[in-house]
XYZ file of C-alpha atoms in Angstrom:
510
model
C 39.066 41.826 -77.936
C 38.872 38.198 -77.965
C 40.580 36.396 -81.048
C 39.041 33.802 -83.028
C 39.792 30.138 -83.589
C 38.524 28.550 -86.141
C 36.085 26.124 -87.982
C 37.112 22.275 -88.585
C 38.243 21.371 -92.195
C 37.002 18.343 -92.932
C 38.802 15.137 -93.860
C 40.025 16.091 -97.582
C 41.424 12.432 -98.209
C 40.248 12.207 -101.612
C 40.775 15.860 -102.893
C 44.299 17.780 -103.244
C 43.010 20.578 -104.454
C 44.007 23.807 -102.022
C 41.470 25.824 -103.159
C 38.777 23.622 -100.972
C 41.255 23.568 -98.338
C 41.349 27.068 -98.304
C 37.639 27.321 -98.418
C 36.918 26.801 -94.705
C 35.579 29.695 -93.045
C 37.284 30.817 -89.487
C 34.776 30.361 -86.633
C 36.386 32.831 -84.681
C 34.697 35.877 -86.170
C 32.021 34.977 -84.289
C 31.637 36.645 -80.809
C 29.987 36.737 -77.253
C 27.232 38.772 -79.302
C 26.759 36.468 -81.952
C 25.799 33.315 -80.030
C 22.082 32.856 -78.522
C 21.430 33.526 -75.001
C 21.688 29.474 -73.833
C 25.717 30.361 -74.787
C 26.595 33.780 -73.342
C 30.047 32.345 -72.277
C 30.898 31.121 -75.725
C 32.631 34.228 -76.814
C 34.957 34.223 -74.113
C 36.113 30.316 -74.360
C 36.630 30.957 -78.045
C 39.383 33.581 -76.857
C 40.490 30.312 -75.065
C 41.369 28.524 -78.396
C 43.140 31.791 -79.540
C 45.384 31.786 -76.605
C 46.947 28.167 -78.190
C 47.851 29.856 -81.289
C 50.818 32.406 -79.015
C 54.130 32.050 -79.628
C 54.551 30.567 -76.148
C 51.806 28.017 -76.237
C 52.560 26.738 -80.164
C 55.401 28.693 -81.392
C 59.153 29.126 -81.417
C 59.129 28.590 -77.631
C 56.798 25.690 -77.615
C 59.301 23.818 -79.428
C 62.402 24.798 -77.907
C 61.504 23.520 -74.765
C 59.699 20.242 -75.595
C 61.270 18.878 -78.303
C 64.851 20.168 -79.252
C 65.805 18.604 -75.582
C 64.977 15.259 -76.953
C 67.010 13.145 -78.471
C 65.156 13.211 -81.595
C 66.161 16.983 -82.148
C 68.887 19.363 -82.747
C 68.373 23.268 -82.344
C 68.960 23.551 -86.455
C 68.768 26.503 -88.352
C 72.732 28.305 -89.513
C 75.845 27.084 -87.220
C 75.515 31.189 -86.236
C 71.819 31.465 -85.315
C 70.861 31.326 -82.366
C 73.956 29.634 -80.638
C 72.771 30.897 -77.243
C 70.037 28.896 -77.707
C 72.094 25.531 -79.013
C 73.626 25.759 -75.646
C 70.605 25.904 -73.543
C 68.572 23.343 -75.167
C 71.115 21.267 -76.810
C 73.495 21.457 -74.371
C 71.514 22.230 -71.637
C 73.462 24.953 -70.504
C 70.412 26.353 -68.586
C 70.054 30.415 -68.078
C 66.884 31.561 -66.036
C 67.995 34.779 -68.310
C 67.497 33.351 -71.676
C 64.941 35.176 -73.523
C 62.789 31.751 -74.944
C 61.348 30.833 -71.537
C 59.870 33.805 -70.762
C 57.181 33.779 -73.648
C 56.881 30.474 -72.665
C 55.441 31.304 -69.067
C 54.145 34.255 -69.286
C 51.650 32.503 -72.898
C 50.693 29.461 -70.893
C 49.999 31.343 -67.814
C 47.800 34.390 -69.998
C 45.853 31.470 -71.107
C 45.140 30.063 -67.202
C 44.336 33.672 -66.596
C 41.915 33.484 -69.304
C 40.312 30.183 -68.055
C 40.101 31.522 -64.777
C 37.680 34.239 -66.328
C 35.454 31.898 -67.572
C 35.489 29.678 -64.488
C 34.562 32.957 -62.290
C 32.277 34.107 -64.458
C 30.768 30.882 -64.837
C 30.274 30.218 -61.595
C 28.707 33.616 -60.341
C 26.861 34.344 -63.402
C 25.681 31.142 -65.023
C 23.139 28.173 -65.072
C 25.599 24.964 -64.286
C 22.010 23.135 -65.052
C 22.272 24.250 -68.583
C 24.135 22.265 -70.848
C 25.802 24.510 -73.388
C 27.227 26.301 -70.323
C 28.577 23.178 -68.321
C 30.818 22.383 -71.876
C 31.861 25.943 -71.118
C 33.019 25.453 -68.580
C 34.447 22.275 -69.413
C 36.089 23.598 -72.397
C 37.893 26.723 -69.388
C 39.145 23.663 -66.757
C 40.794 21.423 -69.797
C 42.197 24.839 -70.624
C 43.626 25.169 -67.248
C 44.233 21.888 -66.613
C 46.598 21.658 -69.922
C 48.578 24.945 -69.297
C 49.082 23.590 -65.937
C 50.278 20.176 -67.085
C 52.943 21.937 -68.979
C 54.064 24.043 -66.335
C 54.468 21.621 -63.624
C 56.471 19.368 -65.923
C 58.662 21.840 -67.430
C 59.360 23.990 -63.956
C 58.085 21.888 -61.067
C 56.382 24.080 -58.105
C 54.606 27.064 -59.898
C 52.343 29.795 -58.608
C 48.525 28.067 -58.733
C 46.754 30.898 -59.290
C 43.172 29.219 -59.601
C 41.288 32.445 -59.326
C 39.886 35.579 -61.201
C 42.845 38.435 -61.158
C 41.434 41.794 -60.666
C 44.431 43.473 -60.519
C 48.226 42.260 -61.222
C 49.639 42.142 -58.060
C 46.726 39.349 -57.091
C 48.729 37.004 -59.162
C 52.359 37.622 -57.465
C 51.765 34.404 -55.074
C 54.424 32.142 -53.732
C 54.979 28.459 -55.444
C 52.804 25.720 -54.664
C 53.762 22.003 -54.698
C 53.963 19.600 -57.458
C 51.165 17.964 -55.529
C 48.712 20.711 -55.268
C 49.433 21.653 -59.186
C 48.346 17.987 -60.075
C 45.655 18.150 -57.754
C 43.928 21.219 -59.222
C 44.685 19.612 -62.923
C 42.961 16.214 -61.626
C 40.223 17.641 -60.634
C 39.866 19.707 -63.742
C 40.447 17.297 -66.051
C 37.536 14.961 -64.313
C 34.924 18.025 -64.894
C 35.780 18.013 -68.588
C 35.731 14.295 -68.866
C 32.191 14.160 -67.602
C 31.081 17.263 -69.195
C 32.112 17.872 -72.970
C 30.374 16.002 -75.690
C 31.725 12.775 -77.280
C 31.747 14.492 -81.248
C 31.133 18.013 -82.063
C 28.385 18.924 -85.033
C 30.585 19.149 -88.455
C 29.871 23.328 -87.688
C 32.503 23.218 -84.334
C 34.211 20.110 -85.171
C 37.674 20.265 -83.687
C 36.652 21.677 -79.997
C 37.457 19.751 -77.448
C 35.943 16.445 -76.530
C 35.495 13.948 -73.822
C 38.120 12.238 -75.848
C 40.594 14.750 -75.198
C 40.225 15.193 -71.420
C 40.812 11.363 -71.166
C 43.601 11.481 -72.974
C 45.014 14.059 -71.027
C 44.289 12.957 -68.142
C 46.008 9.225 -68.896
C 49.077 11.384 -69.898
C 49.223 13.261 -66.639
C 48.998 9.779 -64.736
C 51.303 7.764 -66.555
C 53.634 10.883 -65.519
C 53.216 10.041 -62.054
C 52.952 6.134 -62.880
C 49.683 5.625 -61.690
C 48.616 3.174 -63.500
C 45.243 1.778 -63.003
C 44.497 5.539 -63.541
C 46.014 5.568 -67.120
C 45.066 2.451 -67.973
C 40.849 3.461 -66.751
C 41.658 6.901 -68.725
C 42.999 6.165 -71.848
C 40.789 2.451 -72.232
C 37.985 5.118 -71.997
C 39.110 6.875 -75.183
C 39.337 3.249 -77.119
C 36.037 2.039 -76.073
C 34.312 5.084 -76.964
C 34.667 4.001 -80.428
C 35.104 7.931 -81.740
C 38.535 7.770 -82.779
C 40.455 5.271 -85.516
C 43.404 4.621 -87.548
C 42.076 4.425 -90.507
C 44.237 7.685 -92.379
C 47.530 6.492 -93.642
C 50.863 7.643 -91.510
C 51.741 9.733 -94.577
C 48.954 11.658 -94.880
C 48.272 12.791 -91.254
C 50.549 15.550 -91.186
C 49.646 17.045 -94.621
C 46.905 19.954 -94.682
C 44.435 17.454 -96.062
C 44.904 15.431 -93.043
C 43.720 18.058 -90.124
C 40.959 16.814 -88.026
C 41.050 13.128 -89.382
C 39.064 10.434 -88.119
C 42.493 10.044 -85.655
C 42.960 13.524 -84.243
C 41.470 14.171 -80.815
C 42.760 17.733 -80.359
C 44.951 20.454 -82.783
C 45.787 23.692 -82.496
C 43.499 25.257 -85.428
C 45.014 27.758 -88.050
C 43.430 29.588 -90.698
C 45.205 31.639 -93.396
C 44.558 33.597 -96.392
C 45.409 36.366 -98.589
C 42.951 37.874 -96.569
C 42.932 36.504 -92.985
C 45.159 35.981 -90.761
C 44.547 33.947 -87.790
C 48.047 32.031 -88.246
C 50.192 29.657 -86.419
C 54.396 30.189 -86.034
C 54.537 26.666 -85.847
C 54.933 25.641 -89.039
C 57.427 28.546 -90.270
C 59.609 28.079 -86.991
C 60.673 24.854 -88.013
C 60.459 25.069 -91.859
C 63.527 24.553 -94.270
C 66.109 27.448 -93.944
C 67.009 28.523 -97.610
C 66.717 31.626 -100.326
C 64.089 31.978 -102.619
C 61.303 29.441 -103.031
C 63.077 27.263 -100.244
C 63.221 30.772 -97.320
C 60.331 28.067 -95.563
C 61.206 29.311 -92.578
C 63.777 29.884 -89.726
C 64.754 25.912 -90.042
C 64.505 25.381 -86.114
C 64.153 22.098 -84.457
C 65.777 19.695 -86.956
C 65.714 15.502 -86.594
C 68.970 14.593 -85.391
C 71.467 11.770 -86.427
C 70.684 9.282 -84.125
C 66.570 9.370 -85.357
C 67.616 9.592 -88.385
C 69.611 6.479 -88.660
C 68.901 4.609 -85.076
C 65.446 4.591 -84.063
C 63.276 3.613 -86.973
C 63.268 0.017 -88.049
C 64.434 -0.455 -91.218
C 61.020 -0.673 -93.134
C 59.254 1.398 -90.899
C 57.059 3.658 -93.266
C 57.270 6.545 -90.544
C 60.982 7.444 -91.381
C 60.360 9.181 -94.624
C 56.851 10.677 -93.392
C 58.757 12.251 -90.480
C 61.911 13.424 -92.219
C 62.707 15.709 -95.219
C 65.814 14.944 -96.999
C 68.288 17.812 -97.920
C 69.694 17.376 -101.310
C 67.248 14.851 -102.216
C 63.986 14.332 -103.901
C 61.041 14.505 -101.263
C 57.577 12.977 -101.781
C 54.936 13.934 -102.539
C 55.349 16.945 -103.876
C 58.425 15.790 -105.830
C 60.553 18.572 -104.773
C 64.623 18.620 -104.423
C 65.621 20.028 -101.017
C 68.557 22.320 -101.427
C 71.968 20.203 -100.092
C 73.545 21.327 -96.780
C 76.109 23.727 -97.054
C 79.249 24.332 -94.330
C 76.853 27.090 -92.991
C 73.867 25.120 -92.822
C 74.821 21.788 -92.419
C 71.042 19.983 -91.968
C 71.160 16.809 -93.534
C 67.093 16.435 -92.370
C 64.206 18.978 -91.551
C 61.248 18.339 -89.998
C 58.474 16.498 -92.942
C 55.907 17.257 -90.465
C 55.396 20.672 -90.866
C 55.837 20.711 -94.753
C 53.687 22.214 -96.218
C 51.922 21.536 -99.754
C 53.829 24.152 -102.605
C 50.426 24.583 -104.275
C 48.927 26.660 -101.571
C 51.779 28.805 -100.405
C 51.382 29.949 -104.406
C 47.233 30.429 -103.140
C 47.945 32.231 -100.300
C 51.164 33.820 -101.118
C 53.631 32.688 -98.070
C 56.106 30.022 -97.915
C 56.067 29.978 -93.924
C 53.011 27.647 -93.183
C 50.279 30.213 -91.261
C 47.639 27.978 -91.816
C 49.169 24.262 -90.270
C 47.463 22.987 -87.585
C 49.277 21.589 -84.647
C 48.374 17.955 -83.694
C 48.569 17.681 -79.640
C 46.612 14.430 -79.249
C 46.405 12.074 -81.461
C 44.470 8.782 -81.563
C 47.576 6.696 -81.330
C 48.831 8.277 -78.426
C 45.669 7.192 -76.428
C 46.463 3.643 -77.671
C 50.205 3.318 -77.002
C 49.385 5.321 -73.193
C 46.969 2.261 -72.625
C 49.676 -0.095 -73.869
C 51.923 0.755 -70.990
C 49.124 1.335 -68.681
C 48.339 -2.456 -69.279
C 51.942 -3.632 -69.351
C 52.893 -2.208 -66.093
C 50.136 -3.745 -64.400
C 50.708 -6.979 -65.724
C 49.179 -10.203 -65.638
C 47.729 -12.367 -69.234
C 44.913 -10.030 -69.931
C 46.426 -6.750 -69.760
C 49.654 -8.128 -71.616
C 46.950 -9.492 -74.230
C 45.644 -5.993 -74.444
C 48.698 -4.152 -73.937
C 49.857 -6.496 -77.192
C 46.865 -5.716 -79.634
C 46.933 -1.555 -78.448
C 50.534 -1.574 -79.588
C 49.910 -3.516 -82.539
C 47.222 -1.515 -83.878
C 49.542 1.241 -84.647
C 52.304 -0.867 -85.871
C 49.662 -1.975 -88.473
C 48.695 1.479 -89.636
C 52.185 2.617 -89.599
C 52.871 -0.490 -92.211
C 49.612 0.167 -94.608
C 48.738 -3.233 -92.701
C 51.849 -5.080 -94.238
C 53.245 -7.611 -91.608
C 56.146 -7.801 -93.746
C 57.283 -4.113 -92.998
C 56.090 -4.387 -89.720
C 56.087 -7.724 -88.022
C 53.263 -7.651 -85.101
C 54.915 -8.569 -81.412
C 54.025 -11.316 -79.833
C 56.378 -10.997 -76.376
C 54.560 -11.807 -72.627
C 57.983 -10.713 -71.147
C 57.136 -7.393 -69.291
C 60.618 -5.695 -69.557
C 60.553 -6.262 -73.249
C 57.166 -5.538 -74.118
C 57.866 -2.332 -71.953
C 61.000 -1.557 -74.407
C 58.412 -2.400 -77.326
C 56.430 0.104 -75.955
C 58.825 3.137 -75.510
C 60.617 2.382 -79.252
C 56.968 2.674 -80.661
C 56.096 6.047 -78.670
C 59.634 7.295 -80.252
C 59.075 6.471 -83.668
C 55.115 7.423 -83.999
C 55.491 10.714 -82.520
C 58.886 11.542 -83.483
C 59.101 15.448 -83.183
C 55.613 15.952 -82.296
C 56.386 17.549 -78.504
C 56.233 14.858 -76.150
C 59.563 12.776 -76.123
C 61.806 14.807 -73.643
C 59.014 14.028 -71.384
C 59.227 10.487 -71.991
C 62.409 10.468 -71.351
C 62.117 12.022 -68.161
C 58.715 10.534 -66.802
C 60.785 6.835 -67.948
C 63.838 7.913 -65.507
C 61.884 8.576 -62.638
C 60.526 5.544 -62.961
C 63.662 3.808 -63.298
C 64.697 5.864 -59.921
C 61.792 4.407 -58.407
C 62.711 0.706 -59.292
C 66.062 1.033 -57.809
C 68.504 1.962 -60.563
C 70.574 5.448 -59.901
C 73.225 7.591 -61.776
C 73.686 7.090 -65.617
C 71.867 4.081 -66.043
C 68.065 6.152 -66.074
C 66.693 6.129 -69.138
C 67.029 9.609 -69.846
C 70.668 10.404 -68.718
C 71.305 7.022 -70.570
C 69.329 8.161 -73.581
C 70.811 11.938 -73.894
C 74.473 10.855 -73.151
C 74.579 7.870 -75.652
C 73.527 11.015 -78.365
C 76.121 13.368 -78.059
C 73.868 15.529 -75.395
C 76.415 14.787 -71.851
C 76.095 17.782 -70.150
C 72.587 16.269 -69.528
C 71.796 15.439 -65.514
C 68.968 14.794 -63.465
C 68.492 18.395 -62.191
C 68.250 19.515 -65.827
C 64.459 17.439 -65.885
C 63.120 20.637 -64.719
C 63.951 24.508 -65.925
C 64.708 27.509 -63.864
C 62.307 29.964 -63.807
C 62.258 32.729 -65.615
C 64.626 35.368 -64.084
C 62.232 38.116 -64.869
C 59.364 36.815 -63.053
C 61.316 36.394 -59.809
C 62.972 39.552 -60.245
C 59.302 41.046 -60.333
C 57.793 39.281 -57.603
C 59.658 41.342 -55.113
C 61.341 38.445 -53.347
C 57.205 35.887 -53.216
C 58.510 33.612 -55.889
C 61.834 31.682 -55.237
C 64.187 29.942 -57.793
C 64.125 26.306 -58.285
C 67.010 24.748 -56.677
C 70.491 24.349 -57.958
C 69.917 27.619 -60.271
């Protein structure tokens, strides 16, 4: 049975109340049936959204791997829960046995699997003439294009299974390259940019868009620093004129703020007394306490040096991104407990708190019903930024200038005073411009242990070696030195190479 995802709530800006949040009706108990013959493949991509909401693909998992191995994270939670885990992603103590990176895998590729379906089906069965099935099948290679993008970065050479499994063992295939895992993503990511609509009627709002494949697609090439690629990509997004900055910092991250005028793609929850098509996301990370403050399992907490290193020191985003313990938090104007010797957390993650007046609605402190942000507006701006920079020359440093500027000013409520605007033409320091601002937008939001590790390859490629690449540099100057270059990528899963009778082979140097 395919599971549901749901319908967009609209911007809320101007009303608090959580009984209109709550309101919103889920999409997803619609099915294949339910749709008019033009869309006989809807039903099965809305199982496609579902697949975002696993544990793997948005939960516990999902934020092991791509954030806590940042240097804006610590694993959290008690000083006795889960210490295997402090050592693998903290420490990076890697174990192709530990039991986080197999949900992980075996999520992201259920929902290739998935897209594959549609694909097949698409192509044997359907009318690539008819519009409502092309976004189909635009919607199935973004899909498969985005599990693959994680993949590939997190493990390197993975099975490319770009096919229909009939039975399991048609999926036990040996690894492919790095190059034939972009390839297939590439060429993806080009159908949905040509394919899927612009905006969405208010009815789907929140499905993917143009928008979004662009956006991906600028990420994937900045990965590989090709730049006239990111730059065409992401300039794409800007000029479409869809997308703005027009909601505050603050208020992005708040239920009210889902599917603002700046979000190009989220993970959709929806949860009631009543329904449950829920998100871990949320509870994973939220506060660790008894009683009204048991938010959650208090995972993936801002570290020390975010906390008091990377934010300048009227930058807005510090107190939007972190929750004080034993303080006063706006703007719900509640006290966070103090750490203890047992649970020592000075700061938890703001971004996932959640408004007290509707876990009293819908009678759960753990945060079902918070979307995930993946892309956001600003990202599109900031990936054009450093598209621009890196190709050089007056007019892309002009552009590069105003991209990055545009989210300083929304990050300062348009106060130059919090915020002064740069004004650099050096290329080296506009490019360190560039990197603070991706830090301190998106602090904790997935994408920064990537950075770091997209930013020392391409220090490797400009000559520099050892501990001077930006991410051993980074991790080491935090406390994190058991950090080195092989640790960019993680082993695979034991079980799956265990199960592959001796096809799939262990990366190298595990």
């Amino acid at each position: 049975m395919k599971l549901p995802i749901l319908s967009a709530l609209s911007l809320l800006l101007c009303c608090t109340s959580c009984t209109g949040f709550l309101s919103r009706e889920p999409l997803g108990t619609l099915t294949q049936g339910d749709f008019d013959e033009g869309g006989s493949f809807e039903g099965q991509v809305m199982g496609l959204y579902a697949d975002l909401r696993s544990e793997g693909t948005s939960g516990l998992q999902f934020v092991a791997i791509h954030s806590i191995r940042s240097d804006d994270a610590d694993k959290g939670s008690t000083v006795s829960d889960g210490v295997d885990a402090e050592a693998m992603f903290d420490n990076f103590e890697y174990a192709a046995t530990h039991w986080l990176m197999q949900a992980y895998w075996t999520h992201h590729y259920q929902l290739i699997h998935h897209a594959n379906s549609v694909i097949s089906d698409i192509e044997q069965q359907g009318d690539l003439d008819d519009y409502t099935t092309r976004v189909n099948m635009g919607e199935a290679k973004f899909m498969r294009a985005y599990a693959y993008f994680n993949l590939v970065r997190t493990f390197g050479e993975v099975p490319k299974v770009d096919f229909k499994i009939q039975v399991a063992e048609d999926a036990n295939i040996p690894k492919a390259s790095v190059d034939d895992i972009y390839s297939l993503i590439d060429s993806d990511l080009a159908f949905a940019a040509s394919t899927l609509p612009l905006t969405w009627d208010e009815q789907f709002k929140g499905r993917l868009t143009s928008g979004a494949a662009q956006t991906l697609q600028a990420r994937t090439f900045v990965t590989r620093q090709m730049w006239q690629q990111a730059y065409a990509a992401a300039k794409a997004v800007i000029s479409s004129g869809v997308y703005d900055l027009n909601t505050p910092y603050e208020m992005i991250f708040r239920e009210s703020g889902e599917l603002n005028s700046g979000s190009i793609f989220e993970i959709q929850a929806h949860y009631t007394k009543s329904d449950n098509y829920g998100i871990t996301y949320a509870g994973r990370q939220g506060v660790r306490g008894s009683g009204d403050w048991n938010l959650g399992w208090g995972w993936n907490t801002p570290s020390d040096d975010l906390a008091e290193h990377a934010f300048e020191e009227n930058d807005p985003r510090k107190d939007a991104t972190l929750l004080y313990a034993g303080q006063r938090n706006e703007p719900y104007g509640e006290e966070v407990p103090a750490p203890t010797s047992e649970l020592p957390r000075k700061y938890w993650n703001k971004k996932v708190y959640t408004d007290p007046a509707i876990r009293l609605e819908v009678n759960s402190r753990f945060g079902e019903w918070v979307n995930v942000r993946l892309i956001r507006y600003a990202d599109a701006l900031l990936l054009a930024a450093e598209a621009a920079n890196e190709i050089g020359g007056e007019e892309k440093t002009k552009e590069a200038l105003d991209w990055l500027n545009q989210v300083r000013n929304r990050a300062s409520g348009g106060d130059a005073r919090l915020l002064p605007q740069r004004t650099t033409t050096d290329q080296a320091e506009l490019r360190d411009f560039i990197r603070h601002e991706r830090r301190v937008e998106f602090a904790m939001e997935h994408e920064r242990f990537y950075d770091l590790v997209r930013w020392g390859i391409q220090d490797e490629k400009n000559g520099l070696t050892g501990n001077e690449v930006y991410d051993i540099k980074t991790l080491h100057a935090v406390g994190k030195t058991h950090y080195e270059r092989r640790h960019r990528l993680l082993p695979i899963p034991q079980q799956e190479i265990d199960k592959s009778n001796g096809i799939l082979k262990q990366n190298p140097d595990y």
